[in-house]
mmCIF file of C-alpha atoms and ligand atoms in Angstrom:
data_model
loop_
_atom_site.group_PDB
_atom_site.id
_atom_site.type_symbol
_atom_site.label_atom_id
_atom_site.label_comp_id
_atom_site.label_asym_id
_atom_site.label_seq_id
_atom_site.Cartn_x
_atom_site.Cartn_y
_atom_site.Cartn_z
ATOM 1 C CA MET A 1 -1.102 -7.630 -22.822
ATOM 2 C CA PHE A 2 0.614 -5.346 -20.272
ATOM 3 C CA LYS A 3 4.321 -6.128 -19.394
ATOM 4 C CA ASN A 4 4.557 -4.625 -15.712
ATOM 5 C CA THR A 5 2.377 -4.627 -13.097
ATOM 6 C CA ALA A 6 1.181 -1.943 -9.809
ATOM 7 C CA ILE A 7 -0.162 -2.755 -6.781
ATOM 8 C CA VAL A 8 -2.234 0.579 -5.454
ATOM 9 C CA GLY A 9 -4.108 0.609 -2.304
ATOM 10 C CA ALA A 10 -7.494 0.995 -3.474
ATOM 11 C CA GLN A 11 -8.480 2.183 0.390
ATOM 12 C CA PHE A 12 -7.016 4.059 3.621
ATOM 13 C CA GLY A 13 -4.105 1.648 3.184
ATOM 14 C CA ASP A 14 -3.586 -1.892 4.948
ATOM 15 C CA GLU A 15 -5.251 -3.375 2.451
ATOM 16 C CA SER A 16 -2.706 -6.299 2.462
ATOM 17 C CA LYS A 17 -0.570 -5.260 -0.561
ATOM 18 C CA ALA A 18 2.630 -6.565 1.019
ATOM 19 C CA ARG A 19 1.170 -10.343 0.653
ATOM 20 C CA ILE A 20 0.240 -10.230 -2.940
ATOM 21 C CA THR A 21 3.065 -8.271 -3.679
ATOM 22 C CA HIS A 22 5.480 -10.962 -2.252
ATOM 23 C CA ASP A 23 3.264 -13.665 -3.712
ATOM 24 C CA LEU A 24 3.337 -11.936 -7.657
ATOM 25 C CA SER A 25 7.225 -11.029 -6.857
ATOM 26 C CA LYS A 26 8.518 -14.217 -8.337
ATOM 27 C CA ASN A 27 7.409 -13.609 -11.843
ATOM 28 C CA TYR A 28 9.374 -10.179 -12.381
ATOM 29 C CA ASP A 29 12.756 -8.942 -12.442
ATOM 30 C CA TRP A 30 12.177 -5.641 -9.862
ATOM 31 C CA VAL A 31 9.961 -4.766 -7.079
ATOM 32 C CA ILE A 32 9.737 -1.011 -7.114
ATOM 33 C CA ARG A 33 8.902 1.125 -4.291
ATOM 34 C CA TRP A 34 7.506 4.737 -5.529
ATOM 35 C CA ALA A 35 5.962 6.706 -2.423
ATOM 36 C CA GLY A 36 6.160 7.085 1.399
ATOM 37 C CA GLY A 37 8.900 5.205 3.832
ATOM 38 C CA ALA A 38 8.558 4.021 6.715
ATOM 39 C CA ASN A 39 5.261 5.036 7.753
ATOM 40 C CA ALA A 40 4.104 1.824 5.931
ATOM 41 C CA GLY A 41 3.963 -1.491 7.283
ATOM 42 C CA HIS A 42 4.116 -4.019 5.126
ATOM 43 C CA THR A 43 3.321 -7.939 7.015
ATOM 44 C CA ILE A 44 4.130 -10.583 4.961
ATOM 45 C CA TYR A 45 4.567 -14.369 5.994
ATOM 46 C CA ARG A 46 7.178 -16.733 5.092
ATOM 47 C CA LYS A 47 7.471 -20.569 5.696
ATOM 48 C CA GLY A 48 5.006 -19.724 9.194
ATOM 49 C CA LYS A 49 7.296 -16.904 10.099
ATOM 50 C CA LYS A 50 5.923 -13.569 10.690
ATOM 51 C CA TYR A 51 7.731 -10.131 8.674
ATOM 52 C CA VAL A 52 7.067 -6.814 9.027
ATOM 53 C CA HIS A 53 8.931 -4.030 7.272
ATOM 54 C CA HIS A 54 8.472 -0.525 6.456
ATOM 55 C CA LEU A 55 11.020 0.371 3.722
ATOM 56 C CA LEU A 56 12.103 -2.217 1.568
ATOM 57 C CA PRO A 57 9.497 -3.925 -0.875
ATOM 58 C CA SER A 58 7.862 -6.641 -0.312
ATOM 59 C CA VAL A 59 9.862 -8.931 -2.567
ATOM 60 C CA ASN A 60 10.553 -12.976 -2.172
ATOM 61 C CA TRP A 61 13.895 -13.363 -1.689
ATOM 62 C CA ASP A 62 13.727 -17.157 -2.220
ATOM 63 C CA TYR A 63 13.570 -15.974 -6.111
ATOM 64 C CA ASN A 64 16.075 -13.740 -8.274
ATOM 65 C CA THR A 65 14.101 -10.792 -7.849
ATOM 66 C CA LYS A 66 15.875 -7.531 -6.994
ATOM 67 C CA ALA A 67 14.462 -4.440 -5.457
ATOM 68 C CA PHE A 68 14.433 -0.858 -6.186
ATOM 69 C CA LEU A 69 13.833 2.449 -3.774
ATOM 70 C CA SER A 70 12.799 5.544 -6.250
ATOM 71 C CA LEU A 71 13.259 9.106 -5.855
ATOM 72 C CA GLY A 72 9.415 9.274 -4.640
ATOM 73 C CA MET A 73 10.081 8.178 -1.342
ATOM 74 C CA ALA A 74 10.728 9.576 2.157
ATOM 75 C CA ILE A 75 13.547 7.051 3.294
ATOM 76 C CA ASP A 76 15.278 6.712 7.014
ATOM 77 C CA PRO A 77 18.835 5.445 7.070
ATOM 78 C CA GLU A 78 18.597 4.480 10.531
ATOM 79 C CA GLU A 79 15.200 1.760 9.555
ATOM 80 C CA LEU A 80 16.616 0.988 6.364
ATOM 81 C CA LEU A 81 19.611 -0.428 8.103
ATOM 82 C CA ASN A 82 18.079 -2.090 10.494
ATOM 83 C CA GLU A 83 15.781 -3.797 8.187
ATOM 84 C CA LEU A 84 18.662 -4.888 5.892
ATOM 85 C CA ILE A 85 20.328 -6.227 9.178
ATOM 86 C CA GLU A 86 17.554 -8.238 9.801
ATOM 87 C CA ALA A 87 16.783 -9.128 6.234
ATOM 88 C CA GLU A 88 20.549 -10.475 5.678
ATOM 89 C CA LYS A 89 19.628 -13.106 8.634
ATOM 90 C CA ASP A 90 17.684 -14.817 7.002
ATOM 91 C CA PHE A 91 18.695 -14.163 3.384
ATOM 92 C CA PRO A 92 22.924 -13.751 3.179
ATOM 93 C CA GLY A 93 23.574 -11.383 0.645
ATOM 94 C CA VAL A 94 20.477 -9.690 -0.210
ATOM 95 C CA SER A 95 21.898 -6.369 0.351
ATOM 96 C CA LYS A 96 23.299 -6.610 -2.912
ATOM 97 C CA ARG A 97 20.108 -6.869 -4.531
ATOM 98 C CA ILE A 98 18.822 -3.299 -3.316
ATOM 99 C CA TYR A 99 19.332 -0.451 -5.515
ATOM 100 C CA ILE A 100 18.447 3.035 -4.128
ATOM 101 C CA ASP A 101 17.802 6.277 -6.390
ATOM 102 C CA PRO A 102 20.387 8.809 -4.713
ATOM 103 C CA ALA A 103 17.679 11.989 -5.150
ATOM 104 C CA ALA A 104 15.086 9.997 -2.829
ATOM 105 C CA VAL A 105 14.739 12.165 0.188
ATOM 106 C CA VAL A 106 16.486 11.343 3.803
ATOM 107 C CA VAL A 107 14.362 11.630 6.685
ATOM 108 C CA PHE A 108 16.752 12.762 9.787
ATOM 109 C CA PRO A 109 16.232 12.390 13.409
ATOM 110 C CA SER A 110 15.058 15.869 13.468
ATOM 111 C CA HIS A 111 11.860 15.077 11.285
ATOM 112 C CA LYS A 112 10.447 12.513 13.357
ATOM 113 C CA GLU A 113 10.753 14.779 16.251
ATOM 114 C CA LYS A 114 8.911 17.392 14.544
ATOM 115 C CA ASP A 115 6.558 15.000 13.473
ATOM 116 C CA ARG A 116 5.777 13.985 17.028
ATOM 117 C CA LEU A 117 5.447 17.678 18.174
ATOM 118 C CA THR A 118 3.102 18.686 15.378
ATOM 119 C CA ASN A 119 1.011 15.603 15.014
ATOM 120 C CA SER A 120 -2.609 17.091 14.501
ATOM 121 C CA ILE A 121 -4.177 14.618 12.300
ATOM 122 C CA GLY A 122 -2.401 10.916 13.465
ATOM 123 C CA THR A 123 0.509 10.629 11.607
ATOM 124 C CA THR A 124 2.272 7.876 12.217
ATOM 125 C CA ASN A 125 5.328 10.009 13.469
ATOM 126 C CA LYS A 126 7.657 8.645 11.039
ATOM 127 C CA GLY A 127 9.063 11.915 9.863
ATOM 128 C CA ILE A 128 7.059 11.826 6.506
ATOM 129 C CA GLY A 129 5.232 14.883 6.760
ATOM 130 C CA PRO A 130 8.839 17.473 7.689
ATOM 131 C CA ALA A 131 10.787 15.454 5.087
ATOM 132 C CA TYR A 132 8.180 16.039 2.596
ATOM 133 C CA GLN A 133 7.695 19.457 3.479
ATOM 134 C CA GLU A 134 11.600 20.276 3.123
ATOM 135 C CA LYS A 135 11.581 18.511 -0.105
ATOM 136 C CA TYR A 136 8.982 20.770 -1.835
ATOM 137 C CA ALA A 137 10.311 23.775 0.103
ATOM 138 C CA ARG A 138 13.508 22.842 -2.149
ATOM 139 C CA ALA A 139 15.500 22.558 0.991
ATOM 140 C CA GLY A 140 15.155 19.250 2.154
ATOM 141 C CA PHE A 141 18.430 16.836 1.427
ATOM 142 C CA ASP A 142 18.495 13.565 -0.899
ATOM 143 C CA PHE A 143 20.881 10.636 -0.231
ATOM 144 C CA ALA A 144 23.647 12.235 -3.093
ATOM 145 C CA SER A 145 24.165 14.889 -1.070
ATOM 146 C CA CYS A 146 24.233 12.994 2.293
ATOM 147 C CA ILE A 147 26.762 10.303 1.592
ATOM 148 C CA TYR A 148 29.596 12.380 2.179
ATOM 149 C CA GLY A 149 30.831 13.637 5.015
ATOM 150 C CA SER A 150 31.272 12.514 8.862
ATOM 151 C CA SER A 151 27.776 13.349 10.058
ATOM 152 C CA PRO A 152 25.999 10.135 11.834
ATOM 153 C CA THR A 153 23.495 10.688 8.747
ATOM 154 C CA SER A 154 26.861 9.917 6.283
ATOM 155 C CA ASN A 155 28.312 6.967 8.584
ATOM 156 C CA LEU A 156 25.045 5.284 8.525
ATOM 157 C CA ILE A 157 24.838 5.273 4.575
ATOM 158 C CA LYS A 158 28.348 4.365 4.652
ATOM 159 C CA ASN A 159 27.016 1.059 6.228
ATOM 160 C CA ILE A 160 24.217 0.677 4.159
ATOM 161 C CA ILE A 161 26.657 0.949 1.076
ATOM 162 C CA ASP A 162 29.177 -1.373 2.954
ATOM 163 C CA MET A 163 26.434 -3.849 3.291
ATOM 164 C CA GLY A 164 26.068 -4.139 -0.929
ATOM 165 C CA VAL A 165 22.993 -1.606 -1.597
ATOM 166 C CA GLN A 166 23.665 0.430 -4.824
ATOM 167 C CA PHE A 167 22.921 4.211 -5.384
ATOM 168 C CA LYS A 168 21.595 3.982 -9.069
ATOM 169 C CA SER A 169 19.214 7.106 -10.413
ATOM 170 C CA VAL A 170 16.249 5.817 -12.106
ATOM 171 C CA TYR A 171 17.938 7.398 -15.298
ATOM 172 C CA GLU A 172 20.889 5.137 -15.165
ATOM 173 C CA MET A 173 18.305 2.306 -14.567
ATOM 174 C CA LEU A 174 16.054 3.156 -17.461
ATOM 175 C CA PRO A 175 17.410 0.642 -20.257
ATOM 176 C CA VAL A 176 17.702 -1.910 -17.615
ATOM 177 C CA PHE A 177 14.324 -1.278 -16.352
ATOM 178 C CA HIS A 178 12.740 -1.132 -19.747
ATOM 179 C CA ASN A 179 14.278 -5.307 -20.578
ATOM 180 C CA SER A 180 13.009 -6.317 -17.759
ATOM 181 C CA LYS A 181 9.947 -7.081 -15.827
ATOM 182 C CA LEU A 182 8.324 -4.394 -13.278
ATOM 183 C CA LEU A 183 6.014 -5.185 -10.306
ATOM 184 C CA PHE A 184 5.444 -1.798 -8.808
ATOM 185 C CA GLU A 185 4.289 -2.058 -4.849
ATOM 186 C CA GLY A 186 2.470 1.022 -3.225
ATOM 187 C CA ALA A 187 1.993 2.170 -0.123
ATOM 188 C CA GLN A 188 -0.851 3.455 1.871
ATOM 189 C CA GLY A 189 -3.514 4.134 -0.382
ATOM 190 C CA VAL A 190 -5.796 6.253 -2.936
ATOM 191 C CA LEU A 191 -7.764 7.760 -0.348
ATOM 192 C CA LEU A 192 -4.382 8.797 1.583
ATOM 193 C CA ASP A 193 -2.970 10.356 -1.759
ATOM 194 C CA ILE A 194 -1.210 13.775 -1.118
ATOM 195 C CA ASN A 195 -3.580 14.979 -3.884
ATOM 196 C CA HIS A 196 -6.721 13.004 -3.947
ATOM 197 C CA GLY A 197 -7.131 11.457 -0.593
ATOM 198 C CA THR A 198 -9.381 13.004 1.941
ATOM 199 C CA PHE A 199 -6.908 16.383 2.630
ATOM 200 C CA PRO A 200 -6.067 17.600 4.804
ATOM 201 C CA TYR A 201 -6.439 13.469 6.790
ATOM 202 C CA VAL A 202 -3.556 12.069 4.258
ATOM 203 C CA THR A 203 -0.031 11.260 3.772
ATOM 204 C CA CYS A 204 2.776 13.656 2.142
ATOM 205 C CA SER A 205 3.439 11.339 -1.334
ATOM 206 C CA ASP A 206 1.632 10.403 -4.543
ATOM 207 C CA THR A 207 0.005 7.303 -3.720
ATOM 208 C CA THR A 208 -1.383 6.952 -7.327
ATOM 209 C CA LEU A 209 -0.252 5.573 -10.418
ATOM 210 C CA SER A 210 1.055 9.222 -11.053
ATOM 211 C CA GLY A 211 3.407 8.586 -8.692
ATOM 212 C CA ILE A 212 5.265 6.551 -10.428
ATOM 213 C CA GLY A 213 5.481 8.673 -12.866
ATOM 214 C CA SER A 214 7.006 11.501 -10.916
ATOM 215 C CA SER A 215 9.430 9.151 -9.747
ATOM 216 C CA GLY A 216 10.950 8.654 -13.607
ATOM 217 C CA PHE A 217 9.101 5.992 -15.058
ATOM 218 C CA SER A 218 6.384 8.110 -16.954
ATOM 219 C CA SER A 219 8.011 6.382 -20.108
ATOM 220 C CA LEU A 220 6.721 2.731 -18.927
ATOM 221 C CA LEU A 221 3.136 4.271 -17.421
ATOM 222 C CA ASN A 222 1.433 2.305 -20.626
ATOM 223 C CA THR A 223 2.877 -0.826 -19.730
ATOM 224 C CA ILE A 224 1.482 -1.110 -16.680
ATOM 225 C CA ASN A 225 -1.565 -3.046 -15.731
ATOM 226 C CA VAL A 226 -3.046 -1.537 -12.431
ATOM 227 C CA ILE A 227 -4.424 -3.585 -9.605
ATOM 228 C CA GLY A 228 -6.152 -2.004 -6.914
ATOM 229 C CA ILE A 229 -6.346 -3.951 -3.773
ATOM 230 C CA ALA A 230 -9.351 -3.531 -1.843
ATOM 231 C CA LYS A 231 -10.380 -5.210 1.410
ATOM 232 C CA ALA A 232 -13.940 -6.722 1.683
ATOM 233 C CA TYR A 233 -14.788 -4.104 4.385
ATOM 234 C CA LEU A 234 -12.775 -0.931 4.928
ATOM 235 C CA THR A 235 -10.351 0.316 7.979
ATOM 236 C CA ARG A 236 -8.997 3.594 8.649
ATOM 237 C CA VAL A 237 -6.048 4.690 11.227
ATOM 238 C CA GLY A 238 -5.767 7.940 11.945
ATOM 239 C CA SER A 239 -8.284 10.963 11.575
ATOM 240 C CA GLY A 240 -10.248 12.005 8.886
ATOM 241 C CA PRO A 241 -13.639 10.930 7.354
ATOM 242 C CA PHE A 242 -14.965 7.529 7.508
ATOM 243 C CA PRO A 243 -18.218 7.869 6.213
ATOM 244 C CA THR A 244 -19.086 3.748 6.466
ATOM 245 C CA ALA A 245 -17.342 3.663 10.194
ATOM 246 C CA ILE A 246 -19.584 0.692 11.955
ATOM 247 C CA ASP A 247 -21.384 2.137 15.083
ATOM 248 C CA ASP A 248 -22.131 -0.790 16.624
ATOM 249 C CA GLU A 249 -18.986 -1.117 18.605
ATOM 250 C CA ASN A 250 -19.233 -5.380 19.442
ATOM 251 C CA ILE A 251 -19.285 -5.769 15.323
ATOM 252 C CA GLU A 252 -16.844 -3.273 14.986
ATOM 253 C CA ASN A 253 -14.478 -5.358 17.541
ATOM 254 C CA ASP A 254 -15.381 -8.638 16.351
ATOM 255 C CA ILE A 255 -13.709 -7.538 12.793
ATOM 256 C CA ARG A 256 -11.102 -5.605 14.331
ATOM 257 C CA LEU A 257 -9.947 -8.993 16.477
ATOM 258 C CA LYS A 258 -10.859 -11.443 13.612
ATOM 259 C CA GLY A 259 -8.515 -9.180 10.972
ATOM 260 C CA ASN A 260 -6.061 -8.346 13.427
ATOM 261 C CA GLU A 261 -6.607 -4.588 12.202
ATOM 262 C CA PHE A 262 -4.179 -3.295 14.442
ATOM 263 C CA GLY A 263 -1.373 -0.959 12.703
ATOM 264 C CA ALA A 264 2.256 -2.753 11.581
ATOM 265 C CA THR A 265 3.794 0.670 11.982
ATOM 266 C CA THR A 266 2.162 2.129 15.346
ATOM 267 C CA GLY A 267 -0.017 -1.015 16.987
ATOM 268 C CA ARG A 268 -2.919 1.518 17.117
ATOM 269 C CA ALA A 269 -6.660 0.044 16.855
ATOM 270 C CA ARG A 270 -7.621 0.857 13.444
ATOM 271 C CA GLY A 271 -11.332 1.978 13.167
ATOM 272 C CA THR A 272 -13.539 -0.579 11.092
ATOM 273 C CA GLY A 273 -16.191 -0.244 8.468
ATOM 274 C CA TRP A 274 -18.447 -1.300 5.783
ATOM 275 C CA LEU A 275 -17.102 -1.877 2.182
ATOM 276 C CA ASP A 276 -17.760 1.581 0.843
ATOM 277 C CA LEU A 277 -17.868 1.475 -3.326
ATOM 278 C CA PRO A 278 -18.296 4.794 -4.206
ATOM 279 C CA ALA A 279 -14.814 5.531 -2.485
ATOM 280 C CA LEU A 280 -13.484 2.505 -4.340
ATOM 281 C CA CYS A 281 -14.907 3.573 -7.101
ATOM 282 C CA TYR A 282 -13.448 7.024 -7.059
ATOM 283 C CA ALA A 283 -10.091 5.318 -5.605
ATOM 284 C CA CYS A 284 -10.145 3.087 -9.087
ATOM 285 C CA ASP A 285 -10.321 6.224 -11.435
ATOM 286 C CA MET A 286 -8.321 8.280 -9.811
ATOM 287 C CA SER A 287 -5.373 5.996 -10.330
ATOM 288 C CA ALA A 288 -6.603 3.987 -13.223
ATOM 289 C CA ILE A 289 -6.919 1.070 -11.868
ATOM 290 C CA ASN A 290 -8.214 -2.106 -14.650
ATOM 291 C CA GLU A 291 -8.753 -4.508 -11.655
ATOM 292 C CA VAL A 292 -9.373 -5.414 -8.210
ATOM 293 C CA ILE A 293 -8.511 -8.000 -5.937
ATOM 294 C CA LEU A 294 -10.857 -8.520 -2.585
ATOM 295 C CA THR A 295 -8.965 -9.544 0.398
ATOM 296 C CA LYS A 296 -9.758 -11.200 3.665
ATOM 297 C CA PHE A 297 -13.147 -12.040 2.649
ATOM 298 C CA ASP A 298 -13.044 -14.071 5.877
ATOM 299 C CA VAL A 299 -12.672 -12.033 8.180
ATOM 300 C CA LEU A 300 -16.404 -11.787 7.575
ATOM 301 C CA PHE A 301 -17.681 -15.803 7.757
ATOM 302 C CA GLY A 302 -20.560 -16.165 10.014
ATOM 303 C CA MET A 303 -21.931 -12.636 9.727
ATOM 304 C CA GLU A 304 -25.699 -13.228 9.986
ATOM 305 C CA SER A 305 -25.683 -10.062 7.193
ATOM 306 C CA VAL A 306 -23.279 -7.690 5.608
ATOM 307 C CA LYS A 307 -23.599 -3.825 4.526
ATOM 308 C CA VAL A 308 -22.256 -2.444 1.351
ATOM 309 C CA CYS A 309 -22.418 1.531 0.506
ATOM 310 C CA THR A 310 -23.681 1.644 -2.672
ATOM 311 C CA SER A 311 -24.152 5.622 -2.896
ATOM 312 C CA TYR A 312 -23.934 8.612 -0.665
ATOM 313 C CA LYS A 313 -26.763 10.848 -0.570
ATOM 314 C CA MET A 314 -24.870 13.548 -2.347
ATOM 315 C CA PRO A 315 -22.107 12.712 -4.856
ATOM 316 C CA ILE A 316 -18.568 13.677 -3.964
ATOM 317 C CA ARG A 317 -16.630 16.040 -5.934
ATOM 318 C CA ASN A 318 -13.226 14.701 -4.203
ATOM 319 C CA GLY A 319 -11.414 12.893 -1.703
ATOM 320 C CA LYS A 320 -12.179 15.688 0.587
ATOM 321 C CA ASP A 321 -15.949 15.716 0.000
ATOM 322 C CA LEU A 322 -15.487 11.995 1.822
ATOM 323 C CA ILE A 323 -16.276 14.603 5.000
ATOM 324 C CA TYR A 324 -19.733 15.618 3.826
ATOM 325 C CA ALA A 325 -20.499 11.746 2.851
ATOM 326 C CA VAL A 326 -23.789 10.381 4.210
ATOM 327 C CA PRO A 327 -23.872 6.480 2.525
ATOM 328 C CA ASN A 328 -27.425 4.845 1.534
ATOM 329 C CA TYR A 329 -26.650 0.697 2.000
ATOM 330 C CA ALA A 330 -27.640 -2.233 0.712
ATOM 331 C CA GLU A 331 -27.698 -5.500 2.883
ATOM 332 C CA MET A 332 -26.335 -8.637 1.971
ATOM 333 C CA GLN A 333 -26.389 -12.023 3.407
ATOM 334 C CA GLY A 334 -23.188 -13.252 5.051
ATOM 335 C CA TRP A 335 -21.281 -16.250 4.265
ATOM 336 C CA LYS A 336 -20.432 -18.707 6.145
ATOM 337 C CA ASP A 337 -16.987 -20.252 4.504
ATOM 338 C CA SER A 338 -14.576 -19.824 1.098
ATOM 339 C CA ASN A 339 -17.844 -22.025 -0.810
ATOM 340 C CA ASP A 340 -20.711 -19.990 -0.219
ATOM 341 C CA GLN A 341 -22.981 -19.031 -2.540
ATOM 342 C CA ASN A 342 -23.642 -15.834 -0.249
ATOM 343 C CA LEU A 343 -19.842 -14.928 -0.604
ATOM 344 C CA PHE A 344 -20.293 -15.203 -4.774
ATOM 345 C CA ASP A 345 -23.036 -12.823 -5.101
ATOM 346 C CA PHE A 346 -20.827 -10.501 -3.149
ATOM 347 C CA ILE A 347 -18.370 -10.335 -5.201
ATOM 348 C CA LEU A 348 -20.764 -10.143 -8.528
ATOM 349 C CA PHE A 349 -22.091 -7.279 -6.580
ATOM 350 C CA VAL A 350 -19.393 -5.736 -6.124
ATOM 351 C CA ASN A 351 -18.033 -6.162 -9.501
ATOM 352 C CA ASN A 352 -20.981 -5.470 -11.713
ATOM 353 C CA HIS A 353 -20.913 -2.104 -9.330
ATOM 354 C CA LEU A 354 -17.437 -1.380 -10.197
ATOM 355 C CA MET A 355 -17.608 -1.994 -13.762
ATOM 356 C CA ASN A 356 -20.968 0.328 -14.107
ATOM 357 C CA ASN A 357 -19.749 2.858 -12.064
ATOM 358 C CA THR A 358 -16.010 3.698 -13.488
ATOM 359 C CA ILE A 359 -14.357 5.278 -15.989
ATOM 360 C CA MET A 360 -11.807 2.229 -16.017
ATOM 361 C CA LYS A 361 -14.483 -0.014 -15.947
ATOM 362 C CA THR A 362 -13.083 -2.039 -13.288
ATOM 363 C CA LYS A 363 -13.642 -5.212 -12.627
ATOM 364 C CA VAL A 364 -12.750 -7.395 -9.926
ATOM 365 C CA SER A 365 -10.112 -10.553 -11.013
ATOM 366 C CA ALA A 366 -9.517 -12.372 -8.033
ATOM 367 C CA PHE A 367 -10.500 -12.692 -4.118
ATOM 368 C CA THR A 368 -8.574 -14.248 -1.831
ATOM 369 C CA SER A 369 -8.651 -14.921 2.663
ATOM 370 C CA GLY A 370 -6.362 -12.871 4.783
ATOM 371 C CA LEU A 371 -3.907 -15.532 5.597
ATOM 372 C CA LYS A 372 -4.395 -18.418 3.938
ATOM 373 C CA ASP A 373 -2.534 -18.486 0.302
ATOM 374 C CA GLU A 374 -4.144 -21.392 -1.026
ATOM 375 C CA ASP A 375 -7.685 -19.381 -0.442
ATOM 376 C CA PHE A 376 -6.752 -17.541 -3.919
ATOM 377 C CA HIS A 377 -9.584 -17.341 -6.375
ATOM 378 C CA ILE A 378 -9.406 -16.163 -9.894
ATOM 379 C CA ILE A 379 -12.119 -14.846 -11.462
ATOM 380 C CA ASP A 380 -11.653 -15.524 -15.444
HETATM 381 P P1 LIG K 401 2.338 9.961 7.746
HETATM 382 O O1 LIG K 401 1.887 9.314 6.647
HETATM 383 O O2 LIG K 401 2.873 9.346 9.006
HETATM 384 O O3 LIG K 401 2.643 11.274 7.541
HETATM 385 O O4 LIG K 401 0.395 9.930 8.528
HETATM 386 C C1 LIG K 401 -0.516 10.401 7.671
HETATM 387 C C2 LIG K 401 -1.610 9.263 7.082
HETATM 388 O O5 LIG K 401 -1.722 8.615 6.933
HETATM 389 C C3 LIG K 401 -2.195 9.320 9.419
HETATM 390 O O6 LIG K 401 -3.508 9.167 9.263
HETATM 391 C C4 LIG K 401 -1.790 7.697 9.336
HETATM 392 O O7 LIG K 401 -2.564 7.143 10.250
HETATM 393 C C5 LIG K 401 -1.970 7.399 7.492
HETATM 394 N N1 LIG K 401 -0.941 6.388 7.381
HETATM 395 C C6 LIG K 401 0.115 6.567 6.785
HETATM 396 N N2 LIG K 401 0.554 5.230 6.608
HETATM 397 C C7 LIG K 401 -0.245 4.496 6.789
HETATM 398 C C8 LIG K 401 0.064 3.131 6.418
HETATM 399 O O8 LIG K 401 0.722 2.478 5.732
HETATM 400 N N3 LIG K 401 -1.646 2.030 6.663
HETATM 401 C C9 LIG K 401 -2.650 3.204 6.834
HETATM 402 N N4 LIG K 401 -2.561 4.420 7.116
HETATM 403 C C10 LIG K 401 -1.111 5.455 7.280
#
């Protein structure tokens, strides 16, 4: 029914969006990033090799898919150049398949310095806040205004162009996009969204479907199937409310180690918690998520029981209210492997909860383990 797809983080980021995007990308002409910048840490595995990237979309470059970095992003040219050089080593000529909207905001070294000096909420120090701050104060520089001149930034951008990257606005590209299959790749998650997240403990971009619209794709919004990605548990990195944080240090550590829950951008240990269904329902409705893919169920293998938050003592009115949320839990029997009936009961439980508690009538359409591609289960 839908021609295009968006992959949205339905939690606090780090839900394995990159892996899903990478797997799906071969079926699409374009993979488009619409939010954030090098604060994102996207990890994928290809032929046994681990790749971590921050700005380039998670395209499987073995196919003909191209990439577009939209104007909703804040892009650090230095980081981008490094990523292009890395990508060229395995995929010579790949830079020619990468397009950037010249209206995307440029992140300067001064933004990163300011981020480091003013960081009060545990940001990634990638200059994201200060760069967007200038944009919304109508003072920031976009790529179009930095290309000419002889500043260090202009030279970096010239190098990027010399590698073959093309600068094209979304308006110029719309005829192409309307005739192509598009996969939109989200960064961070709905609970970190500037408008709908746990403000002020949020990032500075629009991580929901509406960010795709404001990046210039409004004419395509009704063609997009929105898939939310959520882990079978929850993690959060940086400060801010985390109602289902696990208070048992052993369980918390166990999940962190098994799930390799350390920031791909900063290396910070992520806090771990139980799956939070009210927060997930909220994320689904705030980003028009039609279906959810549950990831990393294998991290919980061997646990005697698994908790799931099914409601809060007081309902929330918005993301900010998570600071007051006190969870009520259901306790479910743990599972030992991918064929365990207890795992299927858990998936069914999550599915029924989402269907009954979201305006979107969101369903669970698939579930997948952490790393093994073959352990991907589609629900009919
Ligand atoms: P900033 O985006 O670097 O300004 O950081 C703001 C908040 O978002 C901090 O709590 C970060 O830890 C969090 N954050 C930003 N990017 C990511 C991400 O890719 N995954 C998880 N958390 C993130």
